[in-house]
Amino acid sequence: MGKNRKLVLFISTSLDGYIAAKDESLDWLFKVEGEGDNGYSEFYETVDTILFGKRTYDWVMKQGIEELPYKNKECYVFTRSPLDDKEDVKFVHEDAVNFTKNLINQEGRNIWVVGGGELLHSFLKDKLVDEFIIKVAPILLGTGIPLFREGEDQVHLSLKSVRNFNQFVELHYEVKK
Ligand SMILES: NC(=O)c1ccc[n+]([C@@H]2O[C@H](COP(=O)([O-])OP(=O)(O)OC[C@H]3O[C@@H](n4cnc5c(N)ncnc54)[C@H](OP(=O)(O)O)[C@@H]3O)[C@@H](O)[C@H]2O)c1
């Protein structure tokens, strides 16, 4: 069966490639002056499934919310710990790459990889990611949690568009396969 949906990374990063400070703070990101919702709702409409690494999920849940703010989307969290599913989220304990390949081969809209860097790394190693939509914040953090980890393979991209939302630059790339 042919592939009918795309796996898309939609994420914000510092100019020097960090998605969070060492202490996981995103204060630096929320201080950036954007424009409207910085293209979020436009992107959100294109997906029906959302993937998280466990640390990213934990970060979201630490923001004083009871449940994930992604109504009517299928949400999956990858973890090697045995956790029970909740109403709004399923914890995936099987191999992340195989599980995601199966998702990609099902009918549906695109799949959003929220992050973080560790989960992304598993997908990049197996060349699963189809598109990158990266919002670059005008800051050099110097240290933090990296978006990209060291890897063996080069990933060649084709630039689809560049937009700016006030101080953010959005780079939209397609992966050459
Ligand atoms: N700037 C942004 O837009 C943005 C976006 C997303 C995240 N973030 C930030 O990034 C930070 C987290 O990123 P991170 O790279 O440290 O961690 P992460 O990728 O979010 O989560 C890592 C955890 O996910 C699970 N995991 C990852 N790959 C797996 C695989 N192949 N199979 C099974 N489980 C897997 C493991 O959980 P277990 O340890 O439970 O097994 C692992 O410890 C947070 O601070 C978050 O706020 C920022």
XYZ file of C-alpha atoms and ligand atoms in Angstrom:
225
model
C 0.000 0.000 0.000
C 1.318 3.455 -0.858
C 2.069 6.014 1.805
C -0.804 8.447 2.131
C 0.089 10.709 5.004
C 3.164 12.570 6.135
C 5.164 12.634 9.339
C 5.883 16.288 10.076
C 8.100 17.855 12.718
C 6.607 21.197 13.830
C 8.796 22.731 16.504
C 10.479 25.875 17.788
C 14.173 26.163 18.401
C 16.785 28.689 19.424
C 19.105 29.848 16.655
C 21.802 27.579 18.111
C 19.538 24.534 17.943
C 18.103 24.036 21.429
C 14.437 23.241 22.075
C 14.599 23.929 25.812
C 17.033 25.281 28.351
C 18.985 22.738 30.438
C 16.341 22.989 33.180
C 13.632 22.384 30.497
C 12.460 25.985 30.735
C 10.802 27.516 27.665
C 10.612 31.037 29.148
C 13.022 32.276 26.471
C 10.589 31.041 23.796
C 7.461 32.588 25.268
C 9.225 35.970 25.474
C 9.713 36.146 21.685
C 7.372 38.573 19.943
C 5.520 36.580 17.311
C 2.529 37.370 15.136
C -0.957 35.944 15.726
C -0.560 32.274 16.621
C 2.604 31.987 14.514
C 0.904 29.635 12.026
C -0.145 27.130 14.701
C -3.856 26.727 13.889
C -3.159 26.516 10.166
C -0.756 23.635 10.822
C -2.981 22.036 13.479
C -5.771 21.561 10.928
C -3.475 19.443 8.742
C -2.907 16.737 11.392
C -5.113 14.205 13.153
C -2.414 12.370 15.112
C 0.215 13.718 17.514
C 3.379 12.013 18.779
C 5.340 12.905 21.928
C 8.444 11.670 23.680
C 7.748 11.025 27.356
C 9.763 14.016 28.588
C 7.884 16.356 26.267
C 4.565 14.926 27.461
C 5.688 15.370 31.081
C 6.619 18.980 30.357
C 3.169 19.693 28.889
C 1.441 18.050 31.854
C 3.527 20.108 34.303
C 1.929 23.284 32.970
C -0.941 22.958 35.418
C -3.387 21.217 33.083
C -5.557 18.169 33.752
C -5.501 16.755 30.248
C -3.702 17.310 26.968
C -4.895 20.417 25.077
C -5.325 18.464 21.820
C -9.000 17.598 21.585
C -10.154 15.304 18.776
C -6.629 14.236 17.849
C -5.087 10.825 18.482
C -2.238 11.379 20.939
C 0.564 8.866 21.482
C 3.410 9.102 23.991
C 6.473 6.900 23.512
C 7.969 5.490 26.677
C 9.762 2.374 27.818
C 7.922 2.549 31.173
C 4.748 0.506 31.655
C 2.065 3.195 31.920
C -1.674 2.777 31.517
C -3.493 4.653 28.781
C -5.635 7.633 29.697
C -8.760 8.849 27.987
C -6.886 11.398 25.893
C -3.524 9.677 25.409
C -2.104 6.242 24.636
C 1.321 5.192 25.895
C 3.290 3.227 23.330
C 5.706 0.603 24.639
C 6.428 -1.189 21.397
C 9.178 -0.175 18.997
C 8.623 3.498 18.146
C 9.741 3.203 14.543
C 7.598 0.164 13.695
C 4.591 1.632 15.463
C 4.947 4.894 13.545
C 5.500 3.148 10.210
C 2.152 1.403 10.771
C 0.474 4.721 11.527
C 1.913 6.278 8.385
C 0.479 3.459 6.298
C -3.018 3.982 7.652
C -5.512 6.397 6.145
C -5.546 9.800 7.738
C -4.276 13.323 7.836
C -0.680 14.153 8.597
C 1.063 13.144 11.814
C 2.717 15.774 14.015
C 5.955 14.940 15.809
C 5.942 17.415 18.704
C 9.359 16.259 19.936
C 11.558 16.185 21.713
C 14.993 15.661 20.340
C 15.365 12.087 21.555
C 12.180 10.843 19.899
C 12.999 12.788 16.746
C 16.396 11.111 16.638
C 14.785 7.635 16.469
C 12.648 8.740 13.549
C 15.503 10.446 11.699
C 17.689 7.356 11.984
C 15.039 5.435 10.057
C 14.305 8.271 7.634
C 10.658 8.431 8.715
C 10.265 12.211 8.816
C 8.819 13.741 5.627
C 8.775 17.431 6.488
C 10.286 19.867 8.961
C 8.522 23.069 9.978
C 10.971 24.809 12.280
C 10.424 28.155 13.934
C 13.680 29.800 14.815
C 13.643 32.101 17.834
C 16.144 34.969 17.906
C 18.262 33.755 20.786
C 21.479 31.854 21.374
C 20.890 29.705 24.446
C 24.453 28.431 24.607
C 23.352 25.192 26.218
C 20.172 23.190 26.596
C 18.253 20.247 25.151
C 19.297 19.852 21.517
C 16.826 19.560 18.669
C 19.193 17.330 16.702
C 21.463 14.628 18.119
C 24.678 13.421 16.578
C 23.978 10.843 13.884
C 25.669 8.769 11.223
C 23.666 9.803 8.203
C 23.220 13.032 6.325
C 19.628 14.119 5.714
C 19.149 16.131 2.550
C 16.331 18.645 2.485
C 14.535 20.757 -0.036
C 13.321 24.201 1.056
C 9.539 24.614 0.533
C 9.049 28.046 2.079
C 10.375 30.682 4.429
C 8.027 32.948 6.364
C 8.450 35.192 9.295
C 6.056 35.786 12.146
C 7.497 38.996 13.513
C 10.655 37.815 15.322
C 10.250 34.124 14.393
C 11.534 32.720 11.117
C 9.680 29.650 9.902
C 11.689 27.265 7.744
C 9.652 24.624 5.944
C 11.650 21.758 4.443
C 10.782 18.535 2.679
C 13.114 15.576 3.215
C 14.620 14.253 -0.010
C 14.157 10.470 0.017
N 10.743 24.113 21.646
C 9.759 23.286 21.358
O 8.920 23.571 20.489
C 9.707 21.968 22.065
C 8.952 20.939 21.497
C 8.958 19.689 22.126
C 9.676 19.486 23.290
N 10.376 20.513 23.825
C 11.143 20.295 25.069
O 12.055 19.230 24.882
C 12.292 18.598 26.130
C 12.224 17.095 25.972
O 13.040 16.650 24.911
P 14.001 15.391 25.067
O 14.745 15.232 23.802
O 14.758 15.553 26.344
O 13.006 14.173 25.327
P 11.759 13.521 24.529
O 12.197 13.079 23.180
O 10.565 14.396 24.632
O 11.462 12.283 25.473
C 12.451 11.319 25.713
C 11.764 10.119 26.317
O 10.795 9.604 25.389
C 10.846 8.202 25.347
N 11.396 7.806 24.042
C 12.136 8.546 23.173
N 12.458 7.817 22.082
C 11.890 6.606 22.262
C 11.868 5.426 21.488
N 12.498 5.346 20.307
N 11.177 4.366 21.968
C 10.535 4.432 23.164
N 10.532 5.534 23.960
C 11.213 6.590 23.502
C 11.736 7.768 26.512
O 10.855 7.772 27.634
P 11.069 6.857 28.956
O 12.293 7.442 29.622
O 9.802 7.046 29.724
O 11.278 5.457 28.463
C 12.709 8.960 26.603
O 13.308 9.075 27.865
C 11.248 19.148 27.094
O 11.866 20.088 27.945
C 10.255 19.845 26.207
O 9.641 20.949 26.826
C 10.412 21.752 23.241
